[in-house]
XYZ file of C-alpha atoms in Angstrom:
350
model
C 2.581 10.609 21.025
C 5.838 12.783 21.154
C 7.426 13.598 18.193
C 10.737 11.669 19.140
C 8.033 7.971 19.726
C 6.775 8.490 15.833
C 10.138 8.249 14.636
C 10.723 5.121 16.411
C 7.591 4.433 15.620
C 8.499 4.208 12.004
C 12.344 2.413 12.718
C 14.810 3.609 9.615
C 12.194 5.115 7.162
C 12.331 8.098 9.160
C 16.377 7.621 10.146
C 17.191 11.522 8.183
C 14.950 13.988 11.259
C 15.458 17.051 12.966
C 16.169 15.668 15.898
C 19.493 14.437 15.445
C 21.360 17.685 14.989
C 18.273 19.056 18.577
C 17.821 16.504 20.463
C 15.976 19.358 23.444
C 13.314 19.985 20.008
C 10.312 16.796 20.762
C 7.249 18.685 20.791
C 3.559 16.544 21.923
C 2.032 14.822 18.131
C -1.961 15.189 18.718
C -2.936 13.845 15.073
C -2.517 14.498 12.031
C -3.537 17.113 9.118
C -3.797 18.428 5.551
C -0.845 20.867 5.429
C -3.148 23.481 4.711
C -4.957 22.985 7.036
C -3.235 21.518 9.542
C -2.395 23.637 13.409
C 0.034 23.290 16.425
C 0.703 19.873 17.247
C -0.477 18.024 13.646
C 1.689 16.584 11.522
C 1.318 17.031 8.417
C 3.861 16.498 5.103
C 5.428 17.234 1.999
C 5.276 15.256 -1.015
C 8.073 17.032 -3.164
C 9.270 20.676 -3.794
C 6.614 21.527 -6.183
C 4.639 22.442 -3.181
C 7.134 23.804 -1.327
C 5.709 26.762 -1.390
C 3.090 24.967 2.055
C 5.800 24.900 4.262
C 6.719 28.939 4.478
C 2.966 29.165 5.964
C 1.854 25.427 7.240
C 1.025 26.110 11.057
C 2.028 21.528 11.440
C 4.606 21.277 13.605
C 5.621 18.766 12.384
C 6.162 17.613 8.524
C 7.049 14.694 6.522
C 9.316 16.208 3.608
C 10.697 14.946 1.077
C 15.100 14.663 0.740
C 15.675 18.427 0.460
C 17.645 20.555 2.243
C 16.649 23.539 1.078
C 13.192 22.647 2.583
C 15.174 21.581 5.338
C 16.540 24.658 6.346
C 13.707 26.689 5.690
C 11.941 24.046 8.866
C 14.382 24.154 10.629
C 14.016 28.727 10.863
C 9.914 28.501 11.309
C 11.176 26.230 14.110
C 8.988 23.438 12.193
C 9.939 19.593 13.088
C 11.342 16.823 10.548
C 11.845 13.778 9.175
C 13.095 13.675 5.632
C 12.610 10.828 4.002
C 12.635 9.325 0.424
C 8.957 8.536 -0.803
C 7.201 11.717 1.968
C 3.632 9.894 1.321
C 3.619 6.991 1.948
C 5.185 8.093 6.028
C 2.310 9.751 5.711
C -0.432 7.011 5.091
C 2.248 5.195 7.997
C 1.558 7.380 10.607
C -2.878 8.414 10.165
C -2.354 4.898 11.072
C -0.906 6.038 13.866
C -3.721 8.497 15.580
C -6.897 6.051 13.450
C -7.339 2.869 13.275
C -11.048 1.850 11.569
C -13.846 0.248 13.994
C -13.757 -2.917 14.201
C -17.075 -4.883 16.965
C -16.147 -7.561 19.033
C -16.580 -10.867 17.523
C -20.359 -12.178 18.098
C -23.145 -12.831 16.217
C -25.729 -10.532 17.042
C -29.334 -12.439 17.392
C -30.887 -11.377 14.660
C -29.101 -13.060 11.842
C -30.024 -15.519 9.944
C -28.024 -18.233 9.610
C -28.281 -21.302 7.297
C -27.568 -24.323 10.161
C -25.455 -25.634 6.871
C -23.547 -23.452 6.769
C -19.884 -22.983 8.789
C -18.953 -20.193 10.818
C -14.473 -20.065 11.452
C -13.297 -19.074 14.935
C -13.597 -14.850 16.666
C -16.103 -13.417 13.952
C -18.790 -10.877 14.331
C -21.750 -10.733 12.100
C -24.428 -8.371 12.745
C -27.496 -7.326 12.840
C -30.065 -8.561 10.236
C -27.193 -10.488 8.243
C -28.852 -13.546 6.471
C -25.989 -16.510 5.657
C -27.724 -18.966 3.163
C -26.861 -22.657 3.369
C -23.307 -24.072 2.360
C -21.935 -20.630 2.878
C -17.746 -21.135 3.755
C -16.345 -17.736 6.317
C -13.398 -18.134 7.642
C -12.252 -17.018 10.678
C -11.777 -13.265 12.413
C -14.158 -11.813 8.903
C -16.527 -9.349 9.592
C -20.192 -9.437 8.603
C -21.710 -5.905 9.369
C -24.894 -5.307 9.399
C -27.644 -6.143 6.344
C -24.677 -8.386 4.218
C -26.963 -10.926 2.372
C -23.854 -14.626 1.433
C -25.546 -16.604 -0.931
C -26.009 -19.886 -0.835
C -22.767 -21.936 -1.931
C -20.849 -18.446 -1.250
C -17.286 -18.549 1.037
C -15.105 -15.705 2.489
C -11.767 -15.902 3.808
C -10.343 -14.710 6.878
C -9.812 -11.739 8.246
C -11.978 -10.250 5.984
C -14.542 -7.509 6.005
C -17.893 -7.484 4.511
C -19.828 -4.074 5.137
C -24.015 -3.385 5.210
C -25.546 -4.203 2.556
C -22.775 -5.226 0.747
C -24.771 -8.340 -1.678
C -22.193 -12.416 -1.725
C -24.478 -14.034 -4.915
C -24.367 -17.471 -5.196
C -20.446 -19.370 -6.648
C -18.384 -16.170 -5.143
C -15.152 -16.947 -3.648
C -13.906 -14.127 -1.808
C -9.982 -14.524 -0.390
C -8.313 -13.605 2.654
C -7.768 -9.744 3.771
C -10.813 -8.617 1.558
C -12.709 -6.123 2.392
C -15.804 -5.513 0.532
C -18.355 -1.888 0.926
C -21.048 -1.750 1.588
C -23.486 -2.089 -1.365
C -21.111 -3.593 -3.803
C -22.675 -7.063 -4.943
C -19.949 -9.597 -6.055
C -20.765 -12.519 -7.796
C -24.737 -11.133 -9.531
C -25.137 -13.286 -12.867
C -23.482 -11.730 -16.308
C -25.659 -9.274 -19.144
C -25.329 -12.416 -21.299
C -28.348 -12.776 -23.583
C -29.000 -14.052 -26.852
C -30.888 -12.827 -29.528
C -34.004 -14.798 -31.660
C -35.839 -13.863 -33.726
C -38.497 -13.879 -31.091
C -37.055 -11.575 -27.958
C -33.190 -12.317 -25.912
C -32.457 -15.432 -24.052
C -31.465 -15.331 -21.089
C -27.453 -17.703 -21.534
C -27.398 -18.893 -17.321
C -24.230 -18.017 -15.652
C -22.901 -20.870 -14.637
C -19.691 -19.905 -13.963
C -17.728 -18.257 -10.066
C -16.532 -14.974 -9.312
C -13.245 -15.506 -7.578
C -11.675 -11.930 -5.693
C -8.260 -13.207 -4.391
C -6.242 -12.620 -0.931
C -6.438 -8.866 -0.258
C -8.745 -7.426 -2.452
C -10.373 -3.894 -1.612
C -14.023 -3.429 -3.314
C -15.567 0.177 -3.217
C -19.490 1.717 -2.536
C -22.008 0.148 -5.263
C -19.361 -1.455 -7.483
C -20.348 -4.604 -9.557
C -18.533 -7.587 -9.751
C -20.765 -9.743 -12.479
C -20.679 -14.046 -12.521
C -20.315 -15.638 -16.830
C -21.442 -18.058 -18.064
C -18.958 -20.846 -17.535
C -15.458 -20.134 -16.126
C -14.707 -17.092 -13.987
C -14.319 -13.793 -13.865
C -10.896 -13.394 -10.629
C -9.642 -10.630 -9.623
C -6.104 -10.625 -8.393
C -3.996 -9.848 -5.005
C -3.875 -6.496 -3.580
C -5.933 -4.788 -6.743
C -8.292 -1.787 -4.907
C -11.332 -1.119 -6.754
C -13.202 2.305 -7.125
C -16.664 3.208 -5.566
C -19.478 3.025 -9.061
C -16.777 0.514 -10.909
C -18.397 -2.013 -13.061
C -16.711 -5.963 -14.108
C -18.052 -7.149 -16.075
C -18.615 -11.181 -16.329
C -15.659 -13.171 -17.042
C -12.942 -10.702 -16.776
C -9.035 -11.654 -15.326
C -7.936 -8.832 -13.146
C -3.977 -9.457 -12.293
C -1.904 -8.808 -9.541
C -1.525 -4.890 -7.630
C -3.988 -3.243 -10.138
C -5.840 -0.326 -9.593
C -9.117 0.817 -11.189
C -10.767 4.166 -10.032
C -14.632 5.912 -9.779
C -16.591 4.508 -12.470
C -14.999 2.397 -15.135
C -16.521 -0.371 -16.413
C -14.960 -2.766 -18.200
C -17.287 -4.848 -21.196
C -16.910 -9.627 -20.539
C -14.032 -10.912 -20.869
C -11.519 -7.604 -21.011
C -7.953 -8.899 -19.396
C -5.810 -6.583 -16.872
C -1.891 -7.732 -16.285
C -0.904 -6.756 -13.670
C 0.102 -4.145 -12.535
C -2.838 -1.865 -14.413
C -3.990 1.994 -13.376
C -7.501 2.290 -15.075
C -7.879 5.831 -14.193
C -12.070 8.091 -13.416
C -14.465 6.350 -16.279
C -12.393 4.496 -18.502
C -14.107 2.465 -20.823
C -12.847 -1.459 -22.014
C -14.017 -2.895 -24.558
C -15.092 -6.814 -24.996
C -12.416 -8.802 -24.553
C -9.682 -6.666 -24.559
C -6.364 -6.974 -23.216
C -3.728 -4.183 -21.217
C -0.692 -5.516 -21.124
C 1.351 -5.873 -17.401
C 2.103 -1.946 -15.706
C -0.269 -0.763 -18.449
C -2.054 3.226 -17.661
C -5.346 4.456 -19.024
C -6.026 8.906 -18.704
C -9.512 9.772 -17.285
C -12.197 9.014 -20.037
C -10.111 6.468 -21.773
C -12.261 4.715 -24.281
C -10.455 1.733 -24.867
C -11.765 -0.791 -28.358
C -8.296 -2.814 -28.927
C -5.332 -4.268 -26.994
C -2.969 -1.866 -24.816
C 0.677 -3.083 -24.181
C 2.650 -3.870 -21.527
C 3.405 -0.509 -20.203
C 1.275 2.165 -22.542
C -0.112 4.828 -21.194
C -3.009 5.965 -23.545
C -5.276 8.372 -23.315
C -8.736 9.150 -25.152
C -11.810 8.782 -26.957
C -11.027 6.241 -29.091
C -7.712 5.524 -26.724
C -3.554 6.523 -28.168
C -0.832 6.158 -26.803
C -0.208 9.232 -24.453
C 2.325 11.172 -26.690
C -0.401 11.279 -29.064
C -3.246 12.946 -27.745
C -1.214 15.827 -26.491
C -0.524 16.655 -30.314
C -4.640 16.168 -30.544
C -5.358 18.464 -27.873
C -2.922 20.962 -29.093
C -4.225 20.748 -32.421
C -7.713 19.969 -31.270
C -7.630 23.581 -29.611
C -5.958 25.527 -32.892
C -9.137 24.085 -34.514
C -11.333 27.484 -33.701
C -7.670 29.808 -35.202
C -7.142 27.481 -38.050
C -11.578 26.974 -39.286
C -10.730 30.977 -39.733
C -7.397 30.419 -42.001
C -9.748 27.814 -44.047
C -12.134 29.829 -44.774
C -10.183 32.693 -45.717
C -7.915 30.448 -48.556
C -10.845 29.746 -50.010
C -11.734 33.140 -50.243
C -8.631 33.508 -51.837
C -9.938 31.324 -53.637
C -12.820 31.488 -54.738
C -12.390 35.204 -56.437
C -8.972 34.253 -57.852
C -11.880 31.613 -60.130
C -13.473 34.726 -60.189
């Protein structure tokens, strides 16, 4: 693909580029690559001036740069063609899509799939080998059900949603349009509901619903549980990484991002655009407001205000956390100073 064709595909987002001053420099671009692994013919990117040193060393033929004239001049001096944009990473993501499209099977129903006669299957649907679709299931148009997927009774899958191999969709689950459920994820299984009695734990039946709104992505081996009553809900365009646990009755807002190994107890409420970094843990019934952020390994036991950034376990405001870390690193010296003061105090008492 010629560089000029890539520019046309990007449209206004790539209005500032090296072809303006050097229209004859229009090489063939054969793919995309990380800047430190790029080879001749590839397109890469630099996210900010912080990583500008890579421009002087990369073998890339073309670069997506921030709007930084120094980097543009350096690229020009090295014979690298470039595009300048306010958000290079976003444009690079679009560039990847020009050279790679995920595997998408042609619509068909494999003869080994087991489909109950009461299931309703939309048009242009793919259902792979050994998939099991039980009674009352509804599957929307252009959905993709990969091999070994199991869909329990009374589940509904929206248009163009993709269920990857070996994921399981339990009863009373509602998955919207354009969702992606990755392999071995479990949606709508029974929540962890048990009541203590003198004779042991009494199981509380989980009769509620699990709802994933449109555009939700769920990573491999993640679990989103069904509640005893009411619903567990994940808002539209929320993205969930691998190995995430979302407990029964949680309410997740729109546009959230939840990284790997995060876990939420029952009844947690996340506002819109909340970000949870890896291994964040949230206690029962805690609320996080719109735009709140929890850094990696945060342990959250109380509510977090909208827009607040928290860190540590127990979680605290980020600026306070940085002060605590600074003191923590000085504890050995402080301990030695304390011992010296105790010796002086003991000597003076003697």
